[in-house]
Coordinates of C-alpha atoms and ligand atoms in Angstrom, one line a residue:
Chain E
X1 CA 51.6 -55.8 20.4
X2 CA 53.1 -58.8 18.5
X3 CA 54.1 -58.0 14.7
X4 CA 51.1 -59.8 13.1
X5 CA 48.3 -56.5 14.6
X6 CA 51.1 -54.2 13.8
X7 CA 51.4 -55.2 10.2
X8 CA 47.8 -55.0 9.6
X9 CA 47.4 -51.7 11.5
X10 CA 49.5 -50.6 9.1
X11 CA 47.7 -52.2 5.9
X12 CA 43.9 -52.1 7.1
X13 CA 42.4 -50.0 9.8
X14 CA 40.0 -51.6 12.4
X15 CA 36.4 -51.5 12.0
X16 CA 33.9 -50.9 13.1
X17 CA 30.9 -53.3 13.1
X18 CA 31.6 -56.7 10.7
X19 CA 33.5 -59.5 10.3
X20 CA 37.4 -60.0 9.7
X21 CA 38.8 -63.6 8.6
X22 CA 42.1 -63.6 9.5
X23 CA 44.8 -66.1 9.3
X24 CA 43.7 -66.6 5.2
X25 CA 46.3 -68.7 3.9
X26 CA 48.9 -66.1 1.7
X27 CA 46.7 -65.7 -1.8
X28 CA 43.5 -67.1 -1.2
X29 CA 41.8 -63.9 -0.2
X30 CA 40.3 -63.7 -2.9
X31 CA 39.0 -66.9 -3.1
X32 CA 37.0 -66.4 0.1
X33 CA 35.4 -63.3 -1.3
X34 CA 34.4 -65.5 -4.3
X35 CA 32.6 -67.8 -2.1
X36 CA 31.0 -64.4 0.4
X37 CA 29.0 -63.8 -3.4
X38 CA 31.4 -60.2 -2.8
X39 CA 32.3 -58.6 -5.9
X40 CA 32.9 -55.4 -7.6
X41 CA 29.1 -54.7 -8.2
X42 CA 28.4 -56.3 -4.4
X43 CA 27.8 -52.7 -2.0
X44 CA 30.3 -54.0 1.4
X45 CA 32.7 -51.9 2.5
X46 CA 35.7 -54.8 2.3
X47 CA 39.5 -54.4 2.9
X48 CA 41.9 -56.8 1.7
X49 CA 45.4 -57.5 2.8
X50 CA 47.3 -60.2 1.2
X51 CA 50.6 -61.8 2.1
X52 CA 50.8 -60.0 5.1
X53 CA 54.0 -61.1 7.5
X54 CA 52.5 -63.5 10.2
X55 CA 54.6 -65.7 12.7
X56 CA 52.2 -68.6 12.7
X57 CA 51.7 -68.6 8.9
X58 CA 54.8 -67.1 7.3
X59 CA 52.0 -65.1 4.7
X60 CA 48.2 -64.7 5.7
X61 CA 45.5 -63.0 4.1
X62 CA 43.2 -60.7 5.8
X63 CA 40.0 -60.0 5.1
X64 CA 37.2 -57.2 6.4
X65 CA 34.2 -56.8 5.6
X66 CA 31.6 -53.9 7.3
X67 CA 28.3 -54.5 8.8
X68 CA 28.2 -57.9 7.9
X69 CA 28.3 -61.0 10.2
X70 CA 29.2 -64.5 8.4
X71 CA 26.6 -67.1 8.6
X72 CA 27.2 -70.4 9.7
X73 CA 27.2 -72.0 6.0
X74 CA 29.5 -69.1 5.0
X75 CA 31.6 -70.1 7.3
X76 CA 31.6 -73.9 6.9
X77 CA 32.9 -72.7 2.7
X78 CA 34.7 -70.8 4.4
X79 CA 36.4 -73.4 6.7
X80 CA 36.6 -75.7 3.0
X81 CA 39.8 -73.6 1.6
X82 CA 40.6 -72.2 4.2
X83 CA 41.0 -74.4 7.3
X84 CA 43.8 -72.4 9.2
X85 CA 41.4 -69.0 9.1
X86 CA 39.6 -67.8 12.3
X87 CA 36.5 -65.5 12.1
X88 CA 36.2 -62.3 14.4
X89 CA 32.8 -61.2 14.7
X90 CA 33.0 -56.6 15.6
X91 CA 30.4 -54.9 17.2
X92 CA 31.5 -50.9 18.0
X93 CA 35.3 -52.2 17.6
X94 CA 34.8 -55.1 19.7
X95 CA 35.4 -58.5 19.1
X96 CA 31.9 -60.1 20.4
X97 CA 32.5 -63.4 18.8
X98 CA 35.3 -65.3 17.7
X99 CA 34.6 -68.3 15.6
X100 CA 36.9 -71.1 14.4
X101 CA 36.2 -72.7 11.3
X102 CA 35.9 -76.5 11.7
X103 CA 34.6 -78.4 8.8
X104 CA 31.4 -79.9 10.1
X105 CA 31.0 -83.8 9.1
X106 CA 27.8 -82.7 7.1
X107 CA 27.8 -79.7 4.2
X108 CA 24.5 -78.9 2.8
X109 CA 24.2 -76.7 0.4
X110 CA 27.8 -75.5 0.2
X111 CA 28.9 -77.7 -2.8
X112 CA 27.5 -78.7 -6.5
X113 CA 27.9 -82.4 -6.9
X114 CA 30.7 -83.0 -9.7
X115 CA 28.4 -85.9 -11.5
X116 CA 25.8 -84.5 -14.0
X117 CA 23.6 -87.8 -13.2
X118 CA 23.5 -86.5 -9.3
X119 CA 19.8 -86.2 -8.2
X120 CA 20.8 -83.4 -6.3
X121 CA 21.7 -81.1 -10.0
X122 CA 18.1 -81.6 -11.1
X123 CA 15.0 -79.6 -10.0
X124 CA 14.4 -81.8 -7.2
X125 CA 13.5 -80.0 -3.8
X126 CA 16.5 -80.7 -1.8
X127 CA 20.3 -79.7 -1.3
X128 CA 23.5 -81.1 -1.9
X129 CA 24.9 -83.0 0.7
X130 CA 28.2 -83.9 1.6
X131 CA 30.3 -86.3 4.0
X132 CA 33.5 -84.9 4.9
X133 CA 35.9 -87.8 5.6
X134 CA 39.2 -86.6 6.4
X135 CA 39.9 -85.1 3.1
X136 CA 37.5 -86.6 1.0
X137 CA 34.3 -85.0 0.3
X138 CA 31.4 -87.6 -1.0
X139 CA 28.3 -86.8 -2.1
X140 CA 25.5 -88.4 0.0
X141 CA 23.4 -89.3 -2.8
X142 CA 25.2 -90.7 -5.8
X143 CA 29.0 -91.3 -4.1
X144 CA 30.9 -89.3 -6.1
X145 CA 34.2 -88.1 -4.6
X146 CA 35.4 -84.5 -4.6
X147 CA 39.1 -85.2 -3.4
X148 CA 40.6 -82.3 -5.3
X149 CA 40.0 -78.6 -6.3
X150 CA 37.0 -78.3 -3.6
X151 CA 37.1 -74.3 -4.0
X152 CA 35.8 -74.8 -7.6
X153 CA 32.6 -77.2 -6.5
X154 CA 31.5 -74.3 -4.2
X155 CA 28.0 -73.1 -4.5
Chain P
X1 CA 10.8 -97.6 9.1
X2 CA 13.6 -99.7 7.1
X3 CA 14.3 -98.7 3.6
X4 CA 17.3 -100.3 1.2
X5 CA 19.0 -97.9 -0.8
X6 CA 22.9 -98.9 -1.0
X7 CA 24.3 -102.1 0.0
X8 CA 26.5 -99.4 1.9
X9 CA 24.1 -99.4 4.2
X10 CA 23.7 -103.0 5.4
X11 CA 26.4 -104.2 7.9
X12 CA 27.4 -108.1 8.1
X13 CA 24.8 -108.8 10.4
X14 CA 22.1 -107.5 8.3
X15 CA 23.0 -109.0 5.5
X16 CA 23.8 -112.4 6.6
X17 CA 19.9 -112.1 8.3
X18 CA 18.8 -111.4 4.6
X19 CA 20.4 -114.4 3.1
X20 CA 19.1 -116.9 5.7
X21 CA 15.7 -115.2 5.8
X22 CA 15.7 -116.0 1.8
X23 CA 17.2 -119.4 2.2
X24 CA 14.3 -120.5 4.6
X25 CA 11.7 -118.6 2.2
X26 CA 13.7 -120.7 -0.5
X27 CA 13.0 -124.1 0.9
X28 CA 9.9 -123.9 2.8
X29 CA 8.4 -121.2 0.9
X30 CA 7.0 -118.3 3.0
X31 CA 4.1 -118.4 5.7
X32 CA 0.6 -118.1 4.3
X33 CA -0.2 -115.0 2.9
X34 CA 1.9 -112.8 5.1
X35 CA 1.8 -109.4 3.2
X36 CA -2.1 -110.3 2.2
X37 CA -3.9 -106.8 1.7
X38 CA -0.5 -104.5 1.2
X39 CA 0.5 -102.9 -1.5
X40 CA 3.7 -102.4 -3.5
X41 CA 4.1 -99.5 -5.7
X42 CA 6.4 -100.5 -9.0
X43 CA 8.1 -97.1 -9.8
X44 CA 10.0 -98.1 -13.0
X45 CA 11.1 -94.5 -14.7
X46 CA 13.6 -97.0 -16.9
X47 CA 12.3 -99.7 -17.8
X48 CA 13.7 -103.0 -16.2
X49 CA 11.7 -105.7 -17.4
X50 CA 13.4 -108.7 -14.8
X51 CA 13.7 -106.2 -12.0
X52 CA 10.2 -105.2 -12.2
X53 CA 8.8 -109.1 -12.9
X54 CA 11.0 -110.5 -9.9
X55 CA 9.6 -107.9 -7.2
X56 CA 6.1 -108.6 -8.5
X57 CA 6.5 -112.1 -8.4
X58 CA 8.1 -111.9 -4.8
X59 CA 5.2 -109.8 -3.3
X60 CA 2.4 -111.8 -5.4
X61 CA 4.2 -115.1 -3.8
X62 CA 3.8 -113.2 0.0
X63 CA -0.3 -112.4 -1.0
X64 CA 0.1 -108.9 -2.0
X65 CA -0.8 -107.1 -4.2
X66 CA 1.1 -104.5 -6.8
X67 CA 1.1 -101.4 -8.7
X68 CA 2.8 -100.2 -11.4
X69 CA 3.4 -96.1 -12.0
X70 CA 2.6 -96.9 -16.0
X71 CA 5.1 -95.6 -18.7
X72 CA 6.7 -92.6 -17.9
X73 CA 5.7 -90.7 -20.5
X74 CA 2.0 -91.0 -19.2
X75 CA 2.6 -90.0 -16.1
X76 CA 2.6 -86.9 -14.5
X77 CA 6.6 -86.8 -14.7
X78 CA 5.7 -85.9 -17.7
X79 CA 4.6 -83.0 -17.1
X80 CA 7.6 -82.1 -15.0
X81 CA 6.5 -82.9 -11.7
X82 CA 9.6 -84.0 -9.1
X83 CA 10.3 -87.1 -8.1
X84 CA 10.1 -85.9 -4.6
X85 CA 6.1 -85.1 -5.1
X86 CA 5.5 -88.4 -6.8
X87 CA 7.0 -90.2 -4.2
X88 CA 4.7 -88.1 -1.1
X89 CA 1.8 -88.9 -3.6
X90 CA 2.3 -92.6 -4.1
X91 CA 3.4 -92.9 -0.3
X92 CA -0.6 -92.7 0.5
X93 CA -1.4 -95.3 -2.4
X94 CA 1.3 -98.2 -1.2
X95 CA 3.2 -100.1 1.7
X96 CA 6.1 -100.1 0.0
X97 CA 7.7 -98.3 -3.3
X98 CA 9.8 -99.7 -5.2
X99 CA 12.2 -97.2 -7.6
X100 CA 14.2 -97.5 -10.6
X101 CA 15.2 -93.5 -11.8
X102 CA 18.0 -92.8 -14.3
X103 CA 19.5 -90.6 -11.8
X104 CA 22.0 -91.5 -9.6
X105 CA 20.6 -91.0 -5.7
X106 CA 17.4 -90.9 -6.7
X107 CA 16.5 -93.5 -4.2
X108 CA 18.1 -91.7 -1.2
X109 CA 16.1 -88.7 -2.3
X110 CA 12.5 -91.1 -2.3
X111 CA 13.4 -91.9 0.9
X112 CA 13.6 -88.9 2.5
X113 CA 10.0 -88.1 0.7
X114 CA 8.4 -91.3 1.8
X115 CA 6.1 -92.2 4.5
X116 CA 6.6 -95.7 3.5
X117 CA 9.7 -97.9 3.2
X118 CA 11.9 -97.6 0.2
X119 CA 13.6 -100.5 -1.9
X120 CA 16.0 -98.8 -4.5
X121 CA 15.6 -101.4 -7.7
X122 CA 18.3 -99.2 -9.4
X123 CA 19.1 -95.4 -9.7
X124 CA 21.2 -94.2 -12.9
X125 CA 24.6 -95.9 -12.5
X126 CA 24.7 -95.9 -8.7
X127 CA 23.0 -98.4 -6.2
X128 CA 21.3 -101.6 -6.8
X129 CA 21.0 -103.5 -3.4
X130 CA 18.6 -106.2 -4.4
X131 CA 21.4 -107.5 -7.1
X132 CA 24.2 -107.5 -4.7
X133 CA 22.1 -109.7 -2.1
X134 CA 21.4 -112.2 -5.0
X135 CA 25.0 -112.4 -5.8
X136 CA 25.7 -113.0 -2.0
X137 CA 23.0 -115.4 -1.5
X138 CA 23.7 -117.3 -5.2
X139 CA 27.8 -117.5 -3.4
X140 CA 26.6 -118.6 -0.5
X141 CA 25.1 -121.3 -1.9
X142 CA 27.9 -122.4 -2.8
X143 CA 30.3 -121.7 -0.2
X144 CA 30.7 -120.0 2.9
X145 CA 31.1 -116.2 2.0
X146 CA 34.0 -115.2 4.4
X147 CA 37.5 -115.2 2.5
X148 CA 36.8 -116.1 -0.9
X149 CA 38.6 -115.1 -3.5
X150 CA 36.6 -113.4 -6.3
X151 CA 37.3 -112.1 -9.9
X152 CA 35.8 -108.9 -11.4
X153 CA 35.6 -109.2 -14.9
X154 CA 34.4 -106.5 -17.6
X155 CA 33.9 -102.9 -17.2
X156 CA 35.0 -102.3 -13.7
X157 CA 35.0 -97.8 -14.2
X158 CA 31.2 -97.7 -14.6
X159 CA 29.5 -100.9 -13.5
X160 CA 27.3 -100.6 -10.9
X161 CA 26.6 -104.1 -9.9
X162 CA 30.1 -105.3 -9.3
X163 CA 31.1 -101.8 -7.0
X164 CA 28.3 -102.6 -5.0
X165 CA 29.2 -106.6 -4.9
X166 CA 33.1 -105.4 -4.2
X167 CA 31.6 -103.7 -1.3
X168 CA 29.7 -105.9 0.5
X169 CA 32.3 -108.1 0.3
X170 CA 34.8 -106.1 2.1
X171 CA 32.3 -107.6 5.1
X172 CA 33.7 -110.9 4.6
X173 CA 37.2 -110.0 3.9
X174 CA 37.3 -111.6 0.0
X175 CA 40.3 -110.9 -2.0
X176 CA 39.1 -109.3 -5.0
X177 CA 40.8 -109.7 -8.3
X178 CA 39.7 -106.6 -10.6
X179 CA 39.9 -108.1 -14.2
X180 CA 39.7 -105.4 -17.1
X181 CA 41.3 -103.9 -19.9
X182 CA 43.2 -100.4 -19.5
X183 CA 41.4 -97.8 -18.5
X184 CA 38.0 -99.7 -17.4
X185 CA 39.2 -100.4 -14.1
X186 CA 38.0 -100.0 -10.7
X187 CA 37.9 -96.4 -10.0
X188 CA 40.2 -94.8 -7.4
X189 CA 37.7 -93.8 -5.2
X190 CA 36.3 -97.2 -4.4
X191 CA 39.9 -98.8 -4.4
X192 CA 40.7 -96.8 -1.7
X193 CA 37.3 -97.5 0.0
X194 CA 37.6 -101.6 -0.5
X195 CA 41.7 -101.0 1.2
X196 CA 40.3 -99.0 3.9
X197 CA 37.8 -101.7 4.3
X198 CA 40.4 -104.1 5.0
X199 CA 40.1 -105.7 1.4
X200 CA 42.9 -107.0 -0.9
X201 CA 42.7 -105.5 -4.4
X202 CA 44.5 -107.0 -6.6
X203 CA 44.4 -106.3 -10.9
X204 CA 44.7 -108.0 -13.8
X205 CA 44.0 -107.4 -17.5
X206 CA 43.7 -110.8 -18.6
X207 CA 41.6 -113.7 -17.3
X208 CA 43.9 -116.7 -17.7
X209 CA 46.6 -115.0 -15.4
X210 CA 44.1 -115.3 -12.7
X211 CA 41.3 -117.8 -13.3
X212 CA 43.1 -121.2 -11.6
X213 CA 43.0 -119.3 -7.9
X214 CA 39.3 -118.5 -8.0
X215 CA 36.6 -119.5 -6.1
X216 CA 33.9 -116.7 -8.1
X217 CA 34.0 -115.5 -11.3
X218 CA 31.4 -112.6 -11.8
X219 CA 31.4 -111.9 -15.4
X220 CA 29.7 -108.4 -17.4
X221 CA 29.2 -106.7 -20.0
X222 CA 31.0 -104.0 -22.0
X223 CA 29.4 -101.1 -23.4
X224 CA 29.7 -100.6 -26.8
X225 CA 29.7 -96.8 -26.4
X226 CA 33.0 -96.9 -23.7
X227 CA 35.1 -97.7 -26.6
X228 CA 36.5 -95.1 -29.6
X229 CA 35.7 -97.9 -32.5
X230 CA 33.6 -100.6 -33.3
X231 CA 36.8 -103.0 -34.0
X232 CA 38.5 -102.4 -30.6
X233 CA 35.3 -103.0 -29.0
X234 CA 35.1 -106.4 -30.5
X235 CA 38.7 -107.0 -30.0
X236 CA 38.6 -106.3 -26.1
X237 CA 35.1 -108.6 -25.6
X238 CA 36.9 -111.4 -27.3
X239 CA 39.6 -111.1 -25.3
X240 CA 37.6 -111.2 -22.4
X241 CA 35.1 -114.0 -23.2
X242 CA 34.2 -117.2 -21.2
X243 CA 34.8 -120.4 -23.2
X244 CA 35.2 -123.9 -22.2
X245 CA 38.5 -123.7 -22.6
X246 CA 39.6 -121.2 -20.7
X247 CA 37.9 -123.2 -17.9
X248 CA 40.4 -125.8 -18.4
X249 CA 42.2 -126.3 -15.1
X250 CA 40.1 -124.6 -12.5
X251 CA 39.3 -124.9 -9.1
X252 CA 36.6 -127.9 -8.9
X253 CA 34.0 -125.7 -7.2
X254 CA 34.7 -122.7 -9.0
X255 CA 31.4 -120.5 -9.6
X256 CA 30.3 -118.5 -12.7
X257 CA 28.2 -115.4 -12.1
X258 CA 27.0 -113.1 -14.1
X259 CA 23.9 -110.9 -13.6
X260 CA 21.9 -111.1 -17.0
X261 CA 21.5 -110.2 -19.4
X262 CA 24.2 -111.8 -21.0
X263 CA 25.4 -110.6 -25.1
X264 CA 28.7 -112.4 -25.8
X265 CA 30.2 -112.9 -22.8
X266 CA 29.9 -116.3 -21.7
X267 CA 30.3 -118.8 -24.9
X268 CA 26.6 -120.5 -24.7
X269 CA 28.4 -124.1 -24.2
X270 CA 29.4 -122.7 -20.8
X271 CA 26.3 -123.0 -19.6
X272 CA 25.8 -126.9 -19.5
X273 CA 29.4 -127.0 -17.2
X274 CA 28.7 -127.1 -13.4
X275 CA 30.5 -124.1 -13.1
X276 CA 27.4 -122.2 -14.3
X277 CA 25.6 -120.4 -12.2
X278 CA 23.9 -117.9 -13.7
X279 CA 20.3 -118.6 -14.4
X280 CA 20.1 -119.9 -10.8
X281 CA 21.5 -116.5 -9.5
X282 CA 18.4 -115.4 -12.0
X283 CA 16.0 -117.2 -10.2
X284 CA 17.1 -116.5 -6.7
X285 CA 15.9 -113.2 -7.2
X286 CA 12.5 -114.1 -6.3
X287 CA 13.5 -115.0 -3.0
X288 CA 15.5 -112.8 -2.0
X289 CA 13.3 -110.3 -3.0
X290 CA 10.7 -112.1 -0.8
X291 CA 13.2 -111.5 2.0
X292 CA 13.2 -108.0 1.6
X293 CA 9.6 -107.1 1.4
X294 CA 9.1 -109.4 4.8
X295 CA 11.3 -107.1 6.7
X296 CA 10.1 -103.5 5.7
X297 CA 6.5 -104.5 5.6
X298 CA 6.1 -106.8 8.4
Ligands
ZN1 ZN1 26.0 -86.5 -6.2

């Protein structure tokens, strides 16, 4: 048992059926439940551990939520803040999935465009949609550049 | 099906096919009739008098026929229908649609409605292909397009017209001089882009500094509202104005764009020097235009 299951084992006890997002960079915990749409008037079950001891990281967040698997798009805002975190999908205590979070070359939907003018923040049918170059984020529509702040663009 | 929406999306090739497909149409005029019996949808939700008159003089000049959408407020925009519905609608009237929209990416969006190819004549403050291939072609009438050295003058932070030109230029490895007062420059974003592109920015905030080394100088506007005050509005577009003398001393086959309309900018006794080029950038837009309605309807 290395010192990183020990320490949570400690803080936050396995579950059951769920998801846990592990490897959170130390203090953005909450940021990712921000972006799940979790908060106190949500119903999950959901156990945080922040600035837990981790070898890789030096602090991690953890974070578990019950009977709920992540969707892909949660995952790709997910992957957005948090690029380090790796997604453990539980089904009766098992780990039946384990999902990385690459950020995809495409978002849809995960991000409001920054420019008022954008097509994509009128009443138009469609979604946003971004390029991700590197660590440039540019709206496919109108151009415009998130570069900065991405967690505060997220849908 | 072929649609232009951003110059962004035309590599060299293309866009060097554009310019000689226009130059032919420009001195042999185009085949008879070759778009008789198609249709062009004019989709002007701003209005753009030259835009509009130059495409319909293009496809009237290939034997087609157009359409305008009517004012906007008769329409059924109006009456808050998207753009994305008007588009599928019209798509089963025309060949070909033509857009101008306020919004930025408004184009990209028609084209993703569409059954029918797309020309963006302008969305908001973002795209305007057609203008950028005119500015090419006007250049390349000129001179040979690959390494010239090209100044940017006037309100380089929102104007549309020389981003887009900037751009396509990175596919002829110009040296672009970005000539504007404090705070009106090139944005970040697109410096990086024109680096990346293998591009030399350089910037300037006055004129003279820089004028002697040209081969272009593609002149706008300011916009009255950018500034805090009337007087340092008027101040600043002095300071920037083309006159005869500040010609003085220039490369022999300097050109002088500018894409119309024109307030103060360019003294009106600049226009009788050979360096003037501006009306017959004006006028290339019929051909060029020609150009493009060929390829997506042909
Ligand atoms: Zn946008």
């Amino acid at each position: 048992m290395n010192s990183d299951k020990y320490q949570e084992g400690l803080l936050i006890s396995a579950i059951q059926n769920g998801t846990v997002i592990d490897h959170i960079t130390g203090g953005e915990a909450l940021i990712v439940l921000r972006i799940l749409g979790i908060t106190g008037s949500t119903n999950e079950c959901v156990s945080v551990a922040t600035n837990v001891v981790s070898s890789a990281l030096g602090r991690k967040d953890v974070v578990k939520i019950e009977n709920r698997e992540l969707k892909d798009e949660e995952v790709d805002r997910i992957a957005l803040i948090a690029p380090k975190a790796t997604i453990n999908i539980i089904r009766e205590r098992r780990v039946v999935e384990k999902k990385g979070v690459d950020i995809p070359d495409t978002l849809i939907g995960v991000l409001r465009c920054p420019n008022p003018c954008c097509i994509t923040n009128t009443n138009e049918p469609v979604s946003s949609r971004f390029s991700v170059q590197g660590k440039r984020l540019i709206c496919d529509y109108c151009d415009t550049v998130i570069g900065s702040d991405i967690s505060s663009h997220i849908i | 099906m072929r649609h232009y929406i951003s110059i962004r999306d035309l590599d060299r090739n293309q866009i060097d096919h554009l310019i000689d497909r226009a130059a032919r149409i420009a001195v042999y005029g185009a085949d008879a009739q070759p778009l008789k019996r198609k249709i062009l949808g004019l989709l002007f939700f701003e209005p753009s008098t030259r835009t509009r008159m130059s495409f319909e003089s293009a496809m009237l000049r290939l034997g087609g026929s157009c359409m305008n959408l009517g004012g906007v407020e008769v329409s059924s925009m109006a009456k808050g229908e998207t753009l994305a519905d008007t588009i599928r609608v019209v798509s089963g009237y025309a060949d070909t649609i033509v857009l101008r929209h306020p919004k930025v990416g408004a184009a990209r969006l028609a084209s993703e409605f569409a059954d029918v190819p797309v020309i963006n004549g302008g969305d908001g403050a973002g795209q305007h292909p057609s203008q950028t291939l005119i500015d090419l072609y006007t250049i390349h009438q000129s001179m040979p397009l690959d390494r010239i050295k090209i100044g940017l003058v006037g309100d380089l932070m929102y104007g549309r017209t020389t981003h887009s030109l900037a751009y396509a230029l990175t596919r002829y490895n110009a040296e672009i001089h970005a000539i504007s007062p404090k705070g009106l420059g090139l944005p970040e974003s697109l410096k990086h882009d024109l680096r990346e592109a293998g591009c030399e920015v350089i910037e300037h905030d006055s004129i003279e500094e820089i004028i002697r080394d040209l081969d272009v100088l593609y002149v706008t506007r300011f916009q009255r509202e950018r500034f805090p005050d009337p007087a340092s509005f008027f101040d600043v577009a002095a300071s920037y104005r083309i006159t005869p003398s500040l010609l003085q001393g220039v490369k022999d086959n300097l050109i002088l764009l500018h894409p119309l309309p024109r307030v103060d900018e360019i003294d009106p006794a600049v226009d009788s020097l050979p360096y003037a080029r501006y009306f017959q950038q004006a006028r290339n837009g019929v051909p060029v235009r020609m150009a493009m309605l060929l390829e997506v309807m042909q």
